[in-house]
Short mmCIF file of C-alpha atoms and ligand atoms in Angstrom, two decimals:
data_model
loop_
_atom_site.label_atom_id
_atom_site.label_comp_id
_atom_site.label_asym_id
_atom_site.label_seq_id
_atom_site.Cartn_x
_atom_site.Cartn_y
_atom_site.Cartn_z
CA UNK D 1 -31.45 3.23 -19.38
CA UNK D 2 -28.80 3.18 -16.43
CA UNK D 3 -31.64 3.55 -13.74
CA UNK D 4 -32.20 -0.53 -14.55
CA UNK D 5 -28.68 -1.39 -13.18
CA UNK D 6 -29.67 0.02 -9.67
CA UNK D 7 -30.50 -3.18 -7.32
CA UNK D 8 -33.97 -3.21 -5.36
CA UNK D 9 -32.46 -3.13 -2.33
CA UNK D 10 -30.20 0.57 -2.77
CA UNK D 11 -31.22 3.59 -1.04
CA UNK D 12 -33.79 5.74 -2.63
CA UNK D 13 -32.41 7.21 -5.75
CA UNK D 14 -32.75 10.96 -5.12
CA UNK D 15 -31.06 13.91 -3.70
CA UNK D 16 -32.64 14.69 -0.72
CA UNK D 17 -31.34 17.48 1.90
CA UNK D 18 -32.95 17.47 5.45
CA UNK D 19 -30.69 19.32 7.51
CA UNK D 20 -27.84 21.65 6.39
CA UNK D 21 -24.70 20.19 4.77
CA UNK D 22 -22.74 18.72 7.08
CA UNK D 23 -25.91 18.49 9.96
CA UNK D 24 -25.70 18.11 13.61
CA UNK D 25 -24.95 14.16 13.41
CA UNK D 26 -21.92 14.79 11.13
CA UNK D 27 -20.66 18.09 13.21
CA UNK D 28 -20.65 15.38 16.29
CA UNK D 29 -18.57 12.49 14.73
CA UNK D 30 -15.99 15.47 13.28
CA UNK D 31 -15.13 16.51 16.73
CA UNK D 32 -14.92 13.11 17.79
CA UNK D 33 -13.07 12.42 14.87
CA UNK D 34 -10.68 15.66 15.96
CA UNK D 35 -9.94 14.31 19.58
CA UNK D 36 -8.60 10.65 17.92
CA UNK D 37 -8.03 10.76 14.08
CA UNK D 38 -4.21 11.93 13.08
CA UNK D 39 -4.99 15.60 11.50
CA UNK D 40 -3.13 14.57 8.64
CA UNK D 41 -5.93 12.54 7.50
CA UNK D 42 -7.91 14.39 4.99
CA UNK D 43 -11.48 14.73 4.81
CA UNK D 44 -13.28 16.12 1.34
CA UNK D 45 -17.01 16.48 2.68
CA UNK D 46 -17.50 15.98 6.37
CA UNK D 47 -20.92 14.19 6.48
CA UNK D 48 -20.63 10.33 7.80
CA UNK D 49 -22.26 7.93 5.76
CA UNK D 50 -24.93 5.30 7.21
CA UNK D 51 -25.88 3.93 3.76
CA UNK D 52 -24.52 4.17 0.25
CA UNK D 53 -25.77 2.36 -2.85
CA UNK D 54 -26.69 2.85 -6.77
CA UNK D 55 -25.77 6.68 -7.22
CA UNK D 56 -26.31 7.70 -3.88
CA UNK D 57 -24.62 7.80 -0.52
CA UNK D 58 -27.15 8.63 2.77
CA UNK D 59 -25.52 10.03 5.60
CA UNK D 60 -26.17 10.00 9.70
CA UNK D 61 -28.62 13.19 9.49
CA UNK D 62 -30.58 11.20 6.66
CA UNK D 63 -29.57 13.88 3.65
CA UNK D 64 -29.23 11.42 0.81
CA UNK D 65 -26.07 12.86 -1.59
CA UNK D 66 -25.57 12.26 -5.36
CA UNK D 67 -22.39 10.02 -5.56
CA UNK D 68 -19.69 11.43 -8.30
CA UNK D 69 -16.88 10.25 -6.36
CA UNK D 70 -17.65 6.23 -5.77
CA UNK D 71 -14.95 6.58 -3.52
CA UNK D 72 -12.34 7.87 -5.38
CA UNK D 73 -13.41 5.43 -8.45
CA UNK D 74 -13.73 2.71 -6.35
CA UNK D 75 -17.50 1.34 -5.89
CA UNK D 76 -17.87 1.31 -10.20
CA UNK D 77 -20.34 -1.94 -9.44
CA UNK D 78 -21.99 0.76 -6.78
CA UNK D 79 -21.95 0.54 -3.10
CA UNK D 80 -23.37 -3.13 -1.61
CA UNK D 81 -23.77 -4.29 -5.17
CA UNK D 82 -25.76 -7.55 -4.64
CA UNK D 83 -23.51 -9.77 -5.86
CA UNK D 84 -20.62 -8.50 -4.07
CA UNK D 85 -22.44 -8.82 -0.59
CA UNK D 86 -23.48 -12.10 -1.41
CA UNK D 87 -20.41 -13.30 -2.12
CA UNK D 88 -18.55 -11.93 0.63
CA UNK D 89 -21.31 -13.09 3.07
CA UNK D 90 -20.76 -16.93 1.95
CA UNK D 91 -17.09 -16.51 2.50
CA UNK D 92 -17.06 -14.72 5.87
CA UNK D 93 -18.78 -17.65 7.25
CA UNK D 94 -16.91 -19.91 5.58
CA UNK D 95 -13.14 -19.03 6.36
CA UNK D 96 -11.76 -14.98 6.53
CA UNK D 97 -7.98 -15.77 6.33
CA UNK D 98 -5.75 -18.56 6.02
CA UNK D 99 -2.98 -16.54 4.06
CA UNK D 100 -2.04 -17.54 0.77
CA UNK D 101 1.14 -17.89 1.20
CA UNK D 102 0.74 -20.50 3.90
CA UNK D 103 -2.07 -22.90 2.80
CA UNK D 104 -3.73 -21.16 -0.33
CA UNK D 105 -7.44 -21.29 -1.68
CA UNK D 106 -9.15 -21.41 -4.76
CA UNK D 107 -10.64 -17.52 -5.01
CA UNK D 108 -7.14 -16.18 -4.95
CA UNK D 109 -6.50 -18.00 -8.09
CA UNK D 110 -9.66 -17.40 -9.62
CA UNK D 111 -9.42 -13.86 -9.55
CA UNK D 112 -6.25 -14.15 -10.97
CA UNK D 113 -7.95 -16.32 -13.94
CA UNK D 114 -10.27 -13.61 -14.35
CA UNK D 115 -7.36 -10.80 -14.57
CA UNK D 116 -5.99 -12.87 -17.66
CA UNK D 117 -8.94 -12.68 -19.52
CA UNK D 118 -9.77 -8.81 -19.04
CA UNK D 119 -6.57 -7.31 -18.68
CA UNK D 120 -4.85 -6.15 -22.33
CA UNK D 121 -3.26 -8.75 -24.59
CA UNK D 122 -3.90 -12.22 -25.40
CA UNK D 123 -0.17 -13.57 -24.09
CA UNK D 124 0.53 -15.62 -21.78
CA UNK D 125 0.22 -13.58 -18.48
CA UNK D 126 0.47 -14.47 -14.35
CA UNK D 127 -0.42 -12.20 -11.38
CA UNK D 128 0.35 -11.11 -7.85
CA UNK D 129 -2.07 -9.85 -5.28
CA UNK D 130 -1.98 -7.00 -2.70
CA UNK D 131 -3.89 -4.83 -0.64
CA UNK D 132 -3.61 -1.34 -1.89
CA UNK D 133 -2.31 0.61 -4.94
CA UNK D 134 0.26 2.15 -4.05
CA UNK D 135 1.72 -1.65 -3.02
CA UNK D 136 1.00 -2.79 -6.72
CA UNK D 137 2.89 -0.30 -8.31
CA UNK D 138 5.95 -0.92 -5.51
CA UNK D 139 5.91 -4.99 -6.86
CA UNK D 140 5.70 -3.89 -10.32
CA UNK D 141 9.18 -1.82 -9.94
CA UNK D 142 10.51 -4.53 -8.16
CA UNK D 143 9.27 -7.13 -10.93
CA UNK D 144 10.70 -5.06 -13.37
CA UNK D 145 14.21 -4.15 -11.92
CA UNK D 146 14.25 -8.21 -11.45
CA UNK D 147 13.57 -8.67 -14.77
CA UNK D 148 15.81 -6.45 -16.78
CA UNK D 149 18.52 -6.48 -14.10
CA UNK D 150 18.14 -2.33 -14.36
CA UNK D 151 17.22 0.74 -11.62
CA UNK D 152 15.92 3.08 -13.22
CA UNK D 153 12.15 3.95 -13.38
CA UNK D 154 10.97 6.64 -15.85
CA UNK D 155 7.80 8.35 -14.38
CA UNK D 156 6.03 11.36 -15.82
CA UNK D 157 5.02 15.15 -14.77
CA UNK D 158 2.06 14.95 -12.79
CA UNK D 159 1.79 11.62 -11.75
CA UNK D 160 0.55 10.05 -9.32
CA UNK D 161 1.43 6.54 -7.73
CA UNK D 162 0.56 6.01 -4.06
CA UNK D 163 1.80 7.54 -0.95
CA UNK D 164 4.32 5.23 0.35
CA UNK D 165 7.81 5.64 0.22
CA UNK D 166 8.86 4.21 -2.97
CA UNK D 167 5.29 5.71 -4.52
CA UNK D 168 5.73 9.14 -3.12
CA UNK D 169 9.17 9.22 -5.07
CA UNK D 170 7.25 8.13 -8.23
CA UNK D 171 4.76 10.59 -7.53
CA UNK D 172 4.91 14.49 -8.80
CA UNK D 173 2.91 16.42 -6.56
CA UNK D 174 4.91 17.93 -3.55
CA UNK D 175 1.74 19.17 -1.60
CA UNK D 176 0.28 17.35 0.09
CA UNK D 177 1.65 14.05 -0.87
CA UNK D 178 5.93 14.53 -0.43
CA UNK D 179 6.11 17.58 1.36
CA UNK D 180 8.28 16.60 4.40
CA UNK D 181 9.05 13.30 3.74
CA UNK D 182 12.02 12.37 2.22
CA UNK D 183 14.30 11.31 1.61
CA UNK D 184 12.88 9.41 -1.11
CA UNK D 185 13.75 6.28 -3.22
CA UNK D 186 16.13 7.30 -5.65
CA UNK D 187 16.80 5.96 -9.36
CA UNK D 188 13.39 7.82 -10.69
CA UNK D 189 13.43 9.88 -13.80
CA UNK D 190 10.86 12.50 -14.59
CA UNK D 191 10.06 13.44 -17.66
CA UNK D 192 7.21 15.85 -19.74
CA UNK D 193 3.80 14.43 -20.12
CA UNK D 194 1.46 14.78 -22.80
CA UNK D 195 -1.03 17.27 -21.63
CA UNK D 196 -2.69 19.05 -25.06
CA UNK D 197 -4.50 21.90 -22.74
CA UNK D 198 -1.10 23.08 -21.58
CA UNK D 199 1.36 21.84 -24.24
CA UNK D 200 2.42 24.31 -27.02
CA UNK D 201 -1.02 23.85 -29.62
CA UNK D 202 -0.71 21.35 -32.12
CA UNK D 203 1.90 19.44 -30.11
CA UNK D 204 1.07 15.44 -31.31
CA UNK D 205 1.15 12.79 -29.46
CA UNK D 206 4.12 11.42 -31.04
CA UNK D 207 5.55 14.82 -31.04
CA UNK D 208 4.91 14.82 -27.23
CA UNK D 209 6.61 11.27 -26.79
CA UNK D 210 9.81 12.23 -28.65
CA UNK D 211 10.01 15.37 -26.39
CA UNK D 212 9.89 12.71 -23.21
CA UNK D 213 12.21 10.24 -24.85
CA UNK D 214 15.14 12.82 -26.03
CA UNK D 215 15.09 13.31 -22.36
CA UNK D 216 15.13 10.12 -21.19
CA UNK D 217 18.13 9.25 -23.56
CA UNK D 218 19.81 12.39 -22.83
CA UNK D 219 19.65 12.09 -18.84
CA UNK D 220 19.01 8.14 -18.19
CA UNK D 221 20.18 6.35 -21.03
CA UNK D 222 17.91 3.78 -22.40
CA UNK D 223 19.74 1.45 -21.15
CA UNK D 224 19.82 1.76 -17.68
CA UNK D 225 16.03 1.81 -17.90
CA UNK D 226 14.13 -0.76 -16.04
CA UNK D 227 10.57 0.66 -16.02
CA UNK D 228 8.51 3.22 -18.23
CA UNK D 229 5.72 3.36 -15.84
CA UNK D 230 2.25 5.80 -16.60
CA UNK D 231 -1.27 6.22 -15.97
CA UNK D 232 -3.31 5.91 -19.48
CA UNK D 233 -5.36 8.60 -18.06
CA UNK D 234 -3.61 10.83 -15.09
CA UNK D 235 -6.23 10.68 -12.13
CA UNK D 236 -5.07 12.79 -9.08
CA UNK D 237 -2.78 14.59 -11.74
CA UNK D 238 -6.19 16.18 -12.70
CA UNK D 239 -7.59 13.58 -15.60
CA UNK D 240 -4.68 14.57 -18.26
CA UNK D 241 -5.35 12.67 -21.02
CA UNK D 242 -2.81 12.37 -23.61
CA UNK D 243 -2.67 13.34 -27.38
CA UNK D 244 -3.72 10.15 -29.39
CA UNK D 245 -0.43 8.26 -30.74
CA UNK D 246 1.22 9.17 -26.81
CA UNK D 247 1.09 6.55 -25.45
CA UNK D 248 1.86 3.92 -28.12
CA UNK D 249 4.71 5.50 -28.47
CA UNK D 250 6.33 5.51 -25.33
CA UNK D 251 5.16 1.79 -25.07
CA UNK D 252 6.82 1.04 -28.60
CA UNK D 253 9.78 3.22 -27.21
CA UNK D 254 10.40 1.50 -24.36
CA UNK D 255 9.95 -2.20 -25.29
CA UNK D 256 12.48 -0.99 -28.04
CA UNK D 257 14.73 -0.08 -25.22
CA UNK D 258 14.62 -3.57 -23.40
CA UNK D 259 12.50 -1.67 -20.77
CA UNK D 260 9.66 -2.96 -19.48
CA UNK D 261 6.45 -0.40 -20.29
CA UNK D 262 4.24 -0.24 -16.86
CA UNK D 263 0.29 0.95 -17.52
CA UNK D 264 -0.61 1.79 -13.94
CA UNK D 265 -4.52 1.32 -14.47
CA UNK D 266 -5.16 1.52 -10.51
CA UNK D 267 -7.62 4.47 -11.28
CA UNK D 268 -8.43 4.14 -15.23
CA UNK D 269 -9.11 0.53 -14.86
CA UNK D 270 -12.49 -2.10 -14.37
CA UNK D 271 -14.96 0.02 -17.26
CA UNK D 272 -14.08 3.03 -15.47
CA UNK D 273 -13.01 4.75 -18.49
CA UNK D 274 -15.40 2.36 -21.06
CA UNK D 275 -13.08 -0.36 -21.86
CA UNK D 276 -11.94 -2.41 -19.67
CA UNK D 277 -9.17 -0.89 -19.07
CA UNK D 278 -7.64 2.31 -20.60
CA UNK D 279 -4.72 0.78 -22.59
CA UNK D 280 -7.63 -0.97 -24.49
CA UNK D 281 -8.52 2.09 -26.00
CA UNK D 282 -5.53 2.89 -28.13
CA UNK D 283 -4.61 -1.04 -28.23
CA UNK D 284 -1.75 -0.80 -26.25
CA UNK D 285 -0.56 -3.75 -24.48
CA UNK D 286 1.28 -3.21 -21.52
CA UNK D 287 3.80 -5.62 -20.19
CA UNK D 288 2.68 -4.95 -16.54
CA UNK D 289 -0.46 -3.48 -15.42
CA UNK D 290 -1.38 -2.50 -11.96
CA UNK D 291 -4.64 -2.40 -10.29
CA UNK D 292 -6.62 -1.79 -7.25
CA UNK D 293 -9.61 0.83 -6.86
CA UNK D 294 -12.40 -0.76 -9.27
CA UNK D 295 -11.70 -4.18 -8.92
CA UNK D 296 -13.41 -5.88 -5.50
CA UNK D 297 -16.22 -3.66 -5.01
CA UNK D 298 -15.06 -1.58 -2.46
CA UNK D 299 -12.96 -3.88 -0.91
CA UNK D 300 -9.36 -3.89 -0.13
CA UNK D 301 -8.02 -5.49 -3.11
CA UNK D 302 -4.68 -4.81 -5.61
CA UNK D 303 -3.03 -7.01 -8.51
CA UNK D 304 0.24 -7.00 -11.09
CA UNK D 305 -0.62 -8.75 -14.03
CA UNK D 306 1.70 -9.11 -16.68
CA UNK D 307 3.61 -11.07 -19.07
CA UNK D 308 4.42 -14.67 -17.42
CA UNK D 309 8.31 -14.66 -18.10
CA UNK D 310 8.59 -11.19 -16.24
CA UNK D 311 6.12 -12.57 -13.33
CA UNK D 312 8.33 -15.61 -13.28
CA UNK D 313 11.75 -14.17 -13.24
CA UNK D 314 11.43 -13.51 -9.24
CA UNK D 315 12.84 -15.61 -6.96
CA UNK D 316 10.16 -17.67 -4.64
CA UNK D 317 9.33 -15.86 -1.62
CA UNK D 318 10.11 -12.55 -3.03
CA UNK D 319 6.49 -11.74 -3.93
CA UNK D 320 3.76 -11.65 -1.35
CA UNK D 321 2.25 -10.31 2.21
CA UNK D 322 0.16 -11.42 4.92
CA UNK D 323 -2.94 -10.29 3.09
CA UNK D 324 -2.99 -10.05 -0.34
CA UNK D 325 -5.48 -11.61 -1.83
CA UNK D 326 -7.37 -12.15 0.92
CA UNK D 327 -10.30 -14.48 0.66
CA UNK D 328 -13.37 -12.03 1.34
CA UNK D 329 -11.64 -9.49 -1.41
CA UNK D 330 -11.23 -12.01 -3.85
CA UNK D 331 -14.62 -13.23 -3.20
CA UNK D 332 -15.73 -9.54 -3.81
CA UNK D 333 -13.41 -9.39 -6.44
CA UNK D 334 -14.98 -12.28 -8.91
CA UNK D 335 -18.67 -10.94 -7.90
CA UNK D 336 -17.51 -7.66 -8.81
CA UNK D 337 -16.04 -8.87 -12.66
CA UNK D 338 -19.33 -10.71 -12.96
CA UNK D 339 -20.98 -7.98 -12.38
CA UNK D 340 -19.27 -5.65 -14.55
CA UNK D 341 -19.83 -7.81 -17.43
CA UNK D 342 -23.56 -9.13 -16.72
CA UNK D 343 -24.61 -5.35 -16.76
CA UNK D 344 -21.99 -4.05 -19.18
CA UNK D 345 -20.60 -1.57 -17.17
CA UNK D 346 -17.88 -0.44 -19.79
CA UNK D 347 -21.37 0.16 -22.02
CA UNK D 348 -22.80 2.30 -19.13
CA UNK D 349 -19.35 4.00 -18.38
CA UNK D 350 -19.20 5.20 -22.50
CA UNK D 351 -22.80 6.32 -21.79
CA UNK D 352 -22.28 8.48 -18.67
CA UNK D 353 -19.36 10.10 -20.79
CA UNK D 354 -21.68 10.55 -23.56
CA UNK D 355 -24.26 13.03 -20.94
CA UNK D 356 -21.49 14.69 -18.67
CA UNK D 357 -18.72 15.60 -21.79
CA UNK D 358 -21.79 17.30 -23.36
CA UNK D 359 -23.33 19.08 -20.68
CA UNK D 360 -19.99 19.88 -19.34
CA UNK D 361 -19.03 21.82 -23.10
CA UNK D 362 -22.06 23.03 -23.12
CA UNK D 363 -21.33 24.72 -19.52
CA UNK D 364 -17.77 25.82 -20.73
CA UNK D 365 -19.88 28.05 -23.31
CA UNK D 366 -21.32 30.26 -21.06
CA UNK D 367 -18.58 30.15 -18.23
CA UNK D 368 -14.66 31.07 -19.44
CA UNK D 369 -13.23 29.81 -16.59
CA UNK D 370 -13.44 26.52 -17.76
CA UNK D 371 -10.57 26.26 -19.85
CA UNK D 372 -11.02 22.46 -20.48
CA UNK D 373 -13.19 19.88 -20.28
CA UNK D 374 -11.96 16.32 -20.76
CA UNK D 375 -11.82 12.92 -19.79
CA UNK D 376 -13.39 9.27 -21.29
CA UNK D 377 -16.01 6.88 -20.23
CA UNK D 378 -16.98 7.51 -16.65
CA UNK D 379 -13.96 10.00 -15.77
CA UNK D 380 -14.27 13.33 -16.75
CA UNK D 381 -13.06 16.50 -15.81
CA UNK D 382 -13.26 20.35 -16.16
CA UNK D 383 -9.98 22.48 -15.37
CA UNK D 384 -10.40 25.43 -14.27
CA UNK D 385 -8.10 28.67 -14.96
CA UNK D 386 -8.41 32.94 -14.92
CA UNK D 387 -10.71 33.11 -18.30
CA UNK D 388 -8.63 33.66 -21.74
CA UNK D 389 -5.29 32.35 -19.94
CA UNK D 390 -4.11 29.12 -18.77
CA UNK D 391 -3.77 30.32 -15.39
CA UNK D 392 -4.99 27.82 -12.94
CA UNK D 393 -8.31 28.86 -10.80
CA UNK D 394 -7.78 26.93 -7.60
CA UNK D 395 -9.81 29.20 -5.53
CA UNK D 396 -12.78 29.09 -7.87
CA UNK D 397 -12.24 25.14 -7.61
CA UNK D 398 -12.59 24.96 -4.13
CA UNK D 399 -15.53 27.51 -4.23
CA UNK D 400 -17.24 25.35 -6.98
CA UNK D 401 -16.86 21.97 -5.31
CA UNK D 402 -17.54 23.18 -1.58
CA UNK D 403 -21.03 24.80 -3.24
CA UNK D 404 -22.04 21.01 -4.88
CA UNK D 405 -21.71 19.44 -1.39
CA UNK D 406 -23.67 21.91 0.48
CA UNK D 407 -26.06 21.27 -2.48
CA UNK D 408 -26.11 17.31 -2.03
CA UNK D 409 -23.34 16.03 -4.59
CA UNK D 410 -20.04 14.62 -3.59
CA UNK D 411 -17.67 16.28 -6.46
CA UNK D 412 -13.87 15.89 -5.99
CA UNK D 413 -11.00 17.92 -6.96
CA UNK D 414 -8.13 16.96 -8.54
CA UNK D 415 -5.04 18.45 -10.77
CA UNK D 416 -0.89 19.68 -10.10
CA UNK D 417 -2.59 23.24 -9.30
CA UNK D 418 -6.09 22.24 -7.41
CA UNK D 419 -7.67 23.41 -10.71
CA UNK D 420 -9.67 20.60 -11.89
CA UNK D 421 -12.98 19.36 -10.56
CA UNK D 422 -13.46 15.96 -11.29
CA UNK D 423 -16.53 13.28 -11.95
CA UNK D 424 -16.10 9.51 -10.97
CA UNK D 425 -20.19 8.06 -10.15
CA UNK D 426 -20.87 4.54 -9.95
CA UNK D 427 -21.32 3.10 -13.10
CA UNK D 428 -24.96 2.41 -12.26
CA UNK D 429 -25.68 5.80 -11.39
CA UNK D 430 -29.34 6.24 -13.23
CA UNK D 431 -29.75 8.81 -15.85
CA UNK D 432 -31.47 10.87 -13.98
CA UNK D 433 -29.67 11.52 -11.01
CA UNK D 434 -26.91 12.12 -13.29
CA UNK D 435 -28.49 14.81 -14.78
CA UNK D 436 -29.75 16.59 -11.49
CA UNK D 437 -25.95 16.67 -10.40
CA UNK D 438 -24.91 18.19 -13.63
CA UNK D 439 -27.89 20.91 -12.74
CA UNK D 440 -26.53 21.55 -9.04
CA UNK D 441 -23.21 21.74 -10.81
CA UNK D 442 -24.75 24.53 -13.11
CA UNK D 443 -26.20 26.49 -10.54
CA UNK D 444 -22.77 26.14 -8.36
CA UNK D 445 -20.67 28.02 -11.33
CA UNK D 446 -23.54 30.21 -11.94
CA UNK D 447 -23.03 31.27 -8.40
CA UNK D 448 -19.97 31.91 -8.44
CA UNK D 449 -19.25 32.97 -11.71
C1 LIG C 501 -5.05 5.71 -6.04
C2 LIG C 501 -3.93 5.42 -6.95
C3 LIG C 501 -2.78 4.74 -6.50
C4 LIG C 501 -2.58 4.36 -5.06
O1 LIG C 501 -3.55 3.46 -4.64
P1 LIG C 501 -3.79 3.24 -3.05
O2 LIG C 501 -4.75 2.09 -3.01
O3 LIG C 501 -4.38 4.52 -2.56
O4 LIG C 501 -2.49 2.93 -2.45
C5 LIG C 501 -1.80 4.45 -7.43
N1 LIG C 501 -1.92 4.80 -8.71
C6 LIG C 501 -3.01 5.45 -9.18
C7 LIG C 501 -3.11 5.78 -10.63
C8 LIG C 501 -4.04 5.79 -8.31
O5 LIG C 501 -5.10 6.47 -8.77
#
């Protein structure tokens, strides 16, 4: 079924190794990439990539590799989706950057149309544009301290919001992300997530939200809260995804509190997780949402949408950047919506959930170290501990992973501990690809097992 979403002109569709994992080509560019790249820029699988498209990405030695990264949920359209180039072709040559700030153009604010219509609730709603992430999430604190007149910003245990300063403060991870950076941003609260593998069993999800809101009351005071701000779905965190009833209650909670209730959907959102985004699922409606990753194709592209009298309470000028919105990503961006909906990618998403949450229990049966699997839609996970405890397995996570990219799939890791392995393909991937990753995946924890 999916194979008919891959565009005539993608790579071959197949897993194909000619040379050892990373070969001679790649081995050259990473010690060129030693002698001038900062060392604390991270690389997952050291091949360099010549062409990338449907569910595959082909790299400079000509091994073609499954794709269940998409660039850290990025490409969901695919790599070089035809609309996307098209688009951006027409407005290279046409003009690459006026900024919007100084004589605007009509793609910024048709993207922003666009993020209206898709984006949870039928209110009235206005949006911002940005470059990355991690600069979305910064405007929507700032928005929301505007807003309520308030400082604090209520985060949760294994988050993850961006790497800047601000971000790294809202983020939970020390290592790598914090370690040696501070001092950060102050005026953020952390409190217990909903996580049913490793809360006490039977813990609800409303259960779960009162245990975060007695200690928000107890050490912030509702009051002094400007922002409840969460991922529907944790990504880096390791795919957490909360007891039903969670996170409607922590939204209820907070708009209760005169706070306003943040859904960062950077990684969740554009059909990644078969909605549109993954505040749809349990109909909550956030009164901010942040995005980025899915929504331009693989171009540099990041929004706040939210409700209009929020969006409007900043003062003119206080909102903005050289580039955001820049006319090539919004041009990518539009292409990138029409293409989600022409092919129904949140359709494909709940179908590529439907083969890897299956295979993946079926692989938890014969191997105990997977102690979960999880995830929705497109963006699932297994987590990995010592079998019979809940003691996390980062070793065998590394070992796992490192085995499916000498084996031709791009897998990533993910999770507080290191524990999780994690599955993020385009949402065009075909069927059958799919299914020969989730065999090299078999034969990697057979291996090691
Ligand atoms: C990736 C990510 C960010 C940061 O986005 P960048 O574009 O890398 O700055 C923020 N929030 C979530 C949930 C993310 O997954």
């Amino acid at each position: 079924m999916t194979d008919l979403l891959i565009p005539t002109s993608a790579p071959v569709q197949e897993r194909r190794l000619v040379t050892e994992v990373p070969g001679p080509r790649s081995r050259e560019l990473m010690a060129r990439r030693a002698a001038v790249v900062s060392a604390g820029v991270g690389t997952t699988l050291p091949v360099f990539v010549e062409r990338a498209g449907g569910g595959v990405v082909v790299d400079v030695d000509g091994n073609s590799l499954v794709d269940l990264g998409a660039g850290i949920a990025v490409v969901n359209v695919g790599n070089a989706a035809p609309r996307v180039v098209a688009a951006v072709q027409e407005q290279v040559a046409a003009f690459t950057h006026t900024c919007f700030m100084v004589t605007p153009y009509e793609g910024y604010v048709a993207v922003c149309e666009e993020l209206a219509r898709v984006t949870p609730g039928t209110h009235e709603k206005r949006s911002a544009l940005f470059n990355s992430g991690s600069e979305a999430v910064e405007n929507a604190v700032k928005i929301a301290r505007v807003a309520t007149g308030r400082s604090a910003v209520v985060v949760f245990d294994h988050a993850y919001h961006g790497r800047t300063n601000l971000t790294m403060a809202l983020t939970a991870k020390n290592m790598p992300y914090k370690s040696g950076f501070g001092p950060f941003a102050p005026e953020i609260y952390r409190v217990p997530m909903s996580y049913p593998f490793r809360d006490p069993a039977g813990l609800t999800g409303a259960e779960a939200a009162a245990r975060a809101v007695r200690q928000i009351e107890a050490q912030v005071g509702a009051a002094n809260v400007a922002a409840v701000l969460i991922e529907p779905i944790q990504g880096e965190g390791g795919f957490v995804v909360p007891a039903p009833g969670f996170l409607p209650a922590v939204a209820d909670w907070a708009r209760q509190a005169g706070a306003i209730f943040i859904a960062d959907e950077v990684q969740t959102g554009f059909c990644r997780t078969g909605d549109w985004f993954a505040s749809d699922h349990e109909g909550v409606v956030p009164d901010l949402v942040t995005l980025a990753k899915g929504m331009a194709g693989g171009l540099p592209l990041a929004a706040v949408t939210g409700r209009a009298e929020l969006m409007d309470s900043v003062h003119t000028g206080g909102l903005g950047g050289t580039y955001g919105g820049n006319p090539l990503a919004c041009a990518a961006a539009l292409a990138a919506i029409e293409t989600m909906r022409e092919l129904d990618l949140a359709g494909a998403a709940r179908a590529i959930g439907d083969t890897m949450l299956l295979r993946l229990r079926a692989l938890q049966e014969r191997h105990p170290a997977i102690g979960d699997v999880r995830g929705r839609g497109a963006m699932t996970a297994v987590e990995l501990v010592k079998p019979g405890t809940t003691e996390p397995d980062p070793a065998l996570t590394a070992a796992v992973a490192k085995r499916c990219h000498a084996d031709g799939v791009v897998v990533l890791t993910a999770g507080t501990y290191g524990n999780v392995l994690r599955f993020l393909p385009p949402l065009v991937i075909g069927q059958d690809l799919l299914t020969e990753a989730l065999d090299v995946l078999d034969a990697a924890f057979a291996a090691h097992a």
